[in-house]
Tab-separated table of C-alpha atoms in Angstrom:
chain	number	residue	atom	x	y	z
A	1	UNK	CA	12.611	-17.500	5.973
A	2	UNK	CA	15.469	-14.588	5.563
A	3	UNK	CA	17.486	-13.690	8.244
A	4	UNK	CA	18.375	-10.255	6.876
A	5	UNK	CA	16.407	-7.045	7.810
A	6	UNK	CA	14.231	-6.285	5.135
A	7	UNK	CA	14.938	-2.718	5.657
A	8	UNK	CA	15.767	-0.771	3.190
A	9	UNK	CA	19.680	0.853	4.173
A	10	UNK	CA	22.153	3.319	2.965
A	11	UNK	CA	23.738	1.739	0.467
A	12	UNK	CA	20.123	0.208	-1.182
A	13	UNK	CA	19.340	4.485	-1.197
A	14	UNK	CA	22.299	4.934	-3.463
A	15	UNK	CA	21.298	2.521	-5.702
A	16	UNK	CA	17.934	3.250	-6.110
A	17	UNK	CA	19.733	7.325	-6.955
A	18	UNK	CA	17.728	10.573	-6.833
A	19	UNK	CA	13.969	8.535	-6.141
A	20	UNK	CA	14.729	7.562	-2.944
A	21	UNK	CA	16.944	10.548	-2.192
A	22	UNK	CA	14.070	12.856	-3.075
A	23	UNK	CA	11.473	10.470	-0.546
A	24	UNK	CA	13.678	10.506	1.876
A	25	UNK	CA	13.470	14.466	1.783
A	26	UNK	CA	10.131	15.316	0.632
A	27	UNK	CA	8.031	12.176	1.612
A	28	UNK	CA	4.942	14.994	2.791
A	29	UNK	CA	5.180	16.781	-0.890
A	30	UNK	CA	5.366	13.188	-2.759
A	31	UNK	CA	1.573	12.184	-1.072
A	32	UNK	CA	-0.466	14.124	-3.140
A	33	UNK	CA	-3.865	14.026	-1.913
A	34	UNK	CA	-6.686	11.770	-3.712
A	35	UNK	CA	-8.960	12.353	-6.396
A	36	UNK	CA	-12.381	11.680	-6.495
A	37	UNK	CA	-12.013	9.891	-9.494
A	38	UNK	CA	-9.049	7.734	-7.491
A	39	UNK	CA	-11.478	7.207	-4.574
A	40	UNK	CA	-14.435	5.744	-7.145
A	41	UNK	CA	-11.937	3.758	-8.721
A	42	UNK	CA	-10.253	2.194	-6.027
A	43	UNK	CA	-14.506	1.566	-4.340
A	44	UNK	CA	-15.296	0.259	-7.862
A	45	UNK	CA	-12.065	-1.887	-7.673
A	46	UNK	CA	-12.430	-3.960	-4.503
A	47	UNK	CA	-16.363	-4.182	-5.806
A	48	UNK	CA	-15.756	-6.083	-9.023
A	49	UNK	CA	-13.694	-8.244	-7.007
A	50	UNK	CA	-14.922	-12.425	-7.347
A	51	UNK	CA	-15.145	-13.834	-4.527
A	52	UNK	CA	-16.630	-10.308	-3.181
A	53	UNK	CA	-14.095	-8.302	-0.159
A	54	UNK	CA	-16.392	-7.926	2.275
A	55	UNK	CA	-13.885	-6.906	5.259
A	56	UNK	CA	-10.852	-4.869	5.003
A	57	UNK	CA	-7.704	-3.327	6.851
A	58	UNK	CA	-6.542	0.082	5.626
A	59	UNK	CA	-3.052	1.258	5.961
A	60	UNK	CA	-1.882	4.117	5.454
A	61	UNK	CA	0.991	6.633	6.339
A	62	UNK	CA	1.212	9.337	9.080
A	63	UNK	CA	1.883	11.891	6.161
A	64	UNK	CA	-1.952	14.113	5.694
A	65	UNK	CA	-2.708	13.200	1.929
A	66	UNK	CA	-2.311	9.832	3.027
A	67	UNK	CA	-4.245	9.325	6.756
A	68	UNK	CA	-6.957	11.616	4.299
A	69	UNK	CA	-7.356	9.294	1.625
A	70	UNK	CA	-7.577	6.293	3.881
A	71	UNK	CA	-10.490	8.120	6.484
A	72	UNK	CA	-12.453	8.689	2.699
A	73	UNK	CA	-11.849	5.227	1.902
A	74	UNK	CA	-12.995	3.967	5.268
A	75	UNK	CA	-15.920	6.122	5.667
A	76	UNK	CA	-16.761	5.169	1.677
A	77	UNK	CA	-16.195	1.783	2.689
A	78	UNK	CA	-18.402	1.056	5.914
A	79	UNK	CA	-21.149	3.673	4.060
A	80	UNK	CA	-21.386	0.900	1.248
A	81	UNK	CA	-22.287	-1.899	4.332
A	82	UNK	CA	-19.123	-3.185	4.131
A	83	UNK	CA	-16.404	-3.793	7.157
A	84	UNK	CA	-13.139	-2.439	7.928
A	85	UNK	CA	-11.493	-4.215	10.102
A	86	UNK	CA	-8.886	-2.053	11.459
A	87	UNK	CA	-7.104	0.690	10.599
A	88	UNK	CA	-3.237	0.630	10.499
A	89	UNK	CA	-0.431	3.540	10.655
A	90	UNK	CA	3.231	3.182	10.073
A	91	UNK	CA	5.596	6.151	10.038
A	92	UNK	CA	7.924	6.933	7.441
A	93	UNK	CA	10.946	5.856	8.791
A	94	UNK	CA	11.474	3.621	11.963
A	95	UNK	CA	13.762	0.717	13.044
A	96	UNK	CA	11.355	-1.388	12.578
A	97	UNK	CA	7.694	-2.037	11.241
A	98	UNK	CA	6.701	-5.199	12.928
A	99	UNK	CA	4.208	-4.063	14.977
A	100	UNK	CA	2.346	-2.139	12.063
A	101	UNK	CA	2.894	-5.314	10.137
A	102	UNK	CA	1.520	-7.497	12.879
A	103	UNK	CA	-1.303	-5.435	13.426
A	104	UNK	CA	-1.972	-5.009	9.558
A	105	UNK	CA	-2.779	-8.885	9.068
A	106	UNK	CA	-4.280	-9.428	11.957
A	107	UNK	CA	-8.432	-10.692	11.689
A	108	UNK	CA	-7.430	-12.087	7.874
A	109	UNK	CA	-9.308	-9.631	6.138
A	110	UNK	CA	-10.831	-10.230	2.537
A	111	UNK	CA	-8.460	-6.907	1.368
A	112	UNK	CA	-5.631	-5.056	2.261
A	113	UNK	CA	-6.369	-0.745	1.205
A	114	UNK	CA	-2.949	1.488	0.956
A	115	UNK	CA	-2.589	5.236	1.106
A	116	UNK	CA	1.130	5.908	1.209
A	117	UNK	CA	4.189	7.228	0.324
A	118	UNK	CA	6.902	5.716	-1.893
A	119	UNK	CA	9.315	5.419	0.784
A	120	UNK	CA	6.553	4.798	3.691
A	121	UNK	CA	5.129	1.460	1.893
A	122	UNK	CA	8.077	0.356	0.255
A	123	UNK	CA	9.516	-0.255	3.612
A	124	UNK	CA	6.448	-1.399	5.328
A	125	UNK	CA	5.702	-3.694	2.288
A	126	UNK	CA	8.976	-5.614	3.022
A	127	UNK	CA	8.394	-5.933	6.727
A	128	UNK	CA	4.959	-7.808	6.080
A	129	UNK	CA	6.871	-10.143	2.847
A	130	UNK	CA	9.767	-10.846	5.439
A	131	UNK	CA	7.488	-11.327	8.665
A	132	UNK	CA	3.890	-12.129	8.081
A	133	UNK	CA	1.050	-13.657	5.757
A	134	UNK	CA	0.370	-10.684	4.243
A	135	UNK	CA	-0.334	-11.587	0.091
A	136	UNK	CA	0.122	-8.678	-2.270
A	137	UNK	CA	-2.301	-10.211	-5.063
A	138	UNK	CA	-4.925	-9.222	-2.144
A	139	UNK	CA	-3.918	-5.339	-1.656
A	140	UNK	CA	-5.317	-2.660	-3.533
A	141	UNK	CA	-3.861	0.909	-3.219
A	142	UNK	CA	-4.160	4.641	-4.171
A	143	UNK	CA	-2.224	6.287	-6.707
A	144	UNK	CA	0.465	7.363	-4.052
A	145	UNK	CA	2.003	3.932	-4.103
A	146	UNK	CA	3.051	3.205	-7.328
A	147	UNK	CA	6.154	4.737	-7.450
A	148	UNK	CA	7.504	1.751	-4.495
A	149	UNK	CA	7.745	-0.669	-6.537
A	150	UNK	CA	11.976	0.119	-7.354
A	151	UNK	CA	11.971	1.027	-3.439
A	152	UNK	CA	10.514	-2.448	-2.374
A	153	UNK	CA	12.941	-4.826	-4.435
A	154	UNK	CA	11.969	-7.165	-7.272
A	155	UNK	CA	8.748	-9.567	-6.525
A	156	UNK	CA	7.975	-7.474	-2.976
A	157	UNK	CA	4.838	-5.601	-4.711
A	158	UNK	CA	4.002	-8.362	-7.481
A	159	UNK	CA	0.213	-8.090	-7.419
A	160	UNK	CA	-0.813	-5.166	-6.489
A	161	UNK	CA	-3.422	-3.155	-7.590
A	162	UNK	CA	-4.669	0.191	-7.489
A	163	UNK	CA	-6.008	3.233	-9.539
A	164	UNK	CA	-4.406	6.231	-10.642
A	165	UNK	CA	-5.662	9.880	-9.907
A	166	UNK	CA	-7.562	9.757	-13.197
A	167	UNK	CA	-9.162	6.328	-12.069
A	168	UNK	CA	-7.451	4.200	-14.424
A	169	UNK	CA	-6.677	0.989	-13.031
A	170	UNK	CA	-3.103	-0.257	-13.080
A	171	UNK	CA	-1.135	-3.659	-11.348
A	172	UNK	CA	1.946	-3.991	-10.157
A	173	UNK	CA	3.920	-7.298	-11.749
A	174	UNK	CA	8.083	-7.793	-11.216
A	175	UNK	CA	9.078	-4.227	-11.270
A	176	UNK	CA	7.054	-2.696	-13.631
A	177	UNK	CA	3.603	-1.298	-13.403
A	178	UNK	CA	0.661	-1.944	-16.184
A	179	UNK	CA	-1.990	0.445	-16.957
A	180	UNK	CA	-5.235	-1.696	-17.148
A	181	UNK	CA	-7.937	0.964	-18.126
A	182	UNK	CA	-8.505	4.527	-18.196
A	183	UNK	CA	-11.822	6.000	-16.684
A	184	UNK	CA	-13.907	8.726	-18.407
């Protein structure tokens, strides 16, 4: 286990230049809200899934597009006869996330759902690697949280998936995303 704080400081924010500069500043503007197309995609998503997700926790920031897009997913979610186990919010910046984290694992759900910003998951996402059980392979996310993977450090995201406004499917490997699919 590290001893370090996994959160992201000053001199991390230099390197990663203008990106985490401009989230730092404009975290609200950066969470555009969802699509419709996202929301089908990301439902269609966690469906194809083998073994099937059956229960999951949704996370999401305190910024609007964000605690939006996770109530649709939720309500989208529970409408299908599924479960969500809880419902988890962070805020963007905070001394520490270990209570979201803890809370975020908790009841081992089948899936992990994200609606964030940049900034927002990319420092939540390296409280739950540093501190808990959480496994990225099992998260699925909106559009919004793509752009953490250069926030989060190498390997922090590896795994994720999640659809872009246009419903196209994309995964997160070691710093670089992949586009799996486009929808019509």
């Amino acid at each position: 286990m590290r001893t370090a704080s996994p959160l992201i400081r000053a001199a991390q924010a230099a390197e990663s230049g203008p990106a985490l500069r401009l989230a730092r500043h404009t975290a609200a503007e950066l969470a555009a809200p969802h699509t419709a197309a996202e929301l089908a995609g990301l439902l269609d998503l966690l469906h194809a899934q083998r073994p099937r997700i059956e229960t999951v926790t949704v996370g999401h920031g305190r910024d609007r597009a964000s605690a939006a897009a996770a109530k649709a997913f939720a309500e989208a979610w529970t409408s299908a006869g599924k479960h969500v186990l809880a419902v988890v919010d962070w805020p963007e910046e905070a001394a520490s996330w270990l209570r979201p984290a803890r809370r975020f694992v908790a009841g081992d759900p089948d899936a992990w759902v994200v609606a964030a910003t940049a900034l927002g998951w990319a420092q939540m996402s390296r409280r739950l690697r540093h501190s808990t059980t959480w496994q990225p392979a099992k998260t699925f996310a909106f559009a919004s949280i793509a752009r953490s993977v250069t926030l989060a450090g190498p390997g922090t995201l590896q795994g994720v998936r999640g659809v872009a406004a246009d419903g196209g499917v994309w995964e997160i490997g070691r710093n670089l995303i992949t586009s799996h699919e486009e929808r019509a």
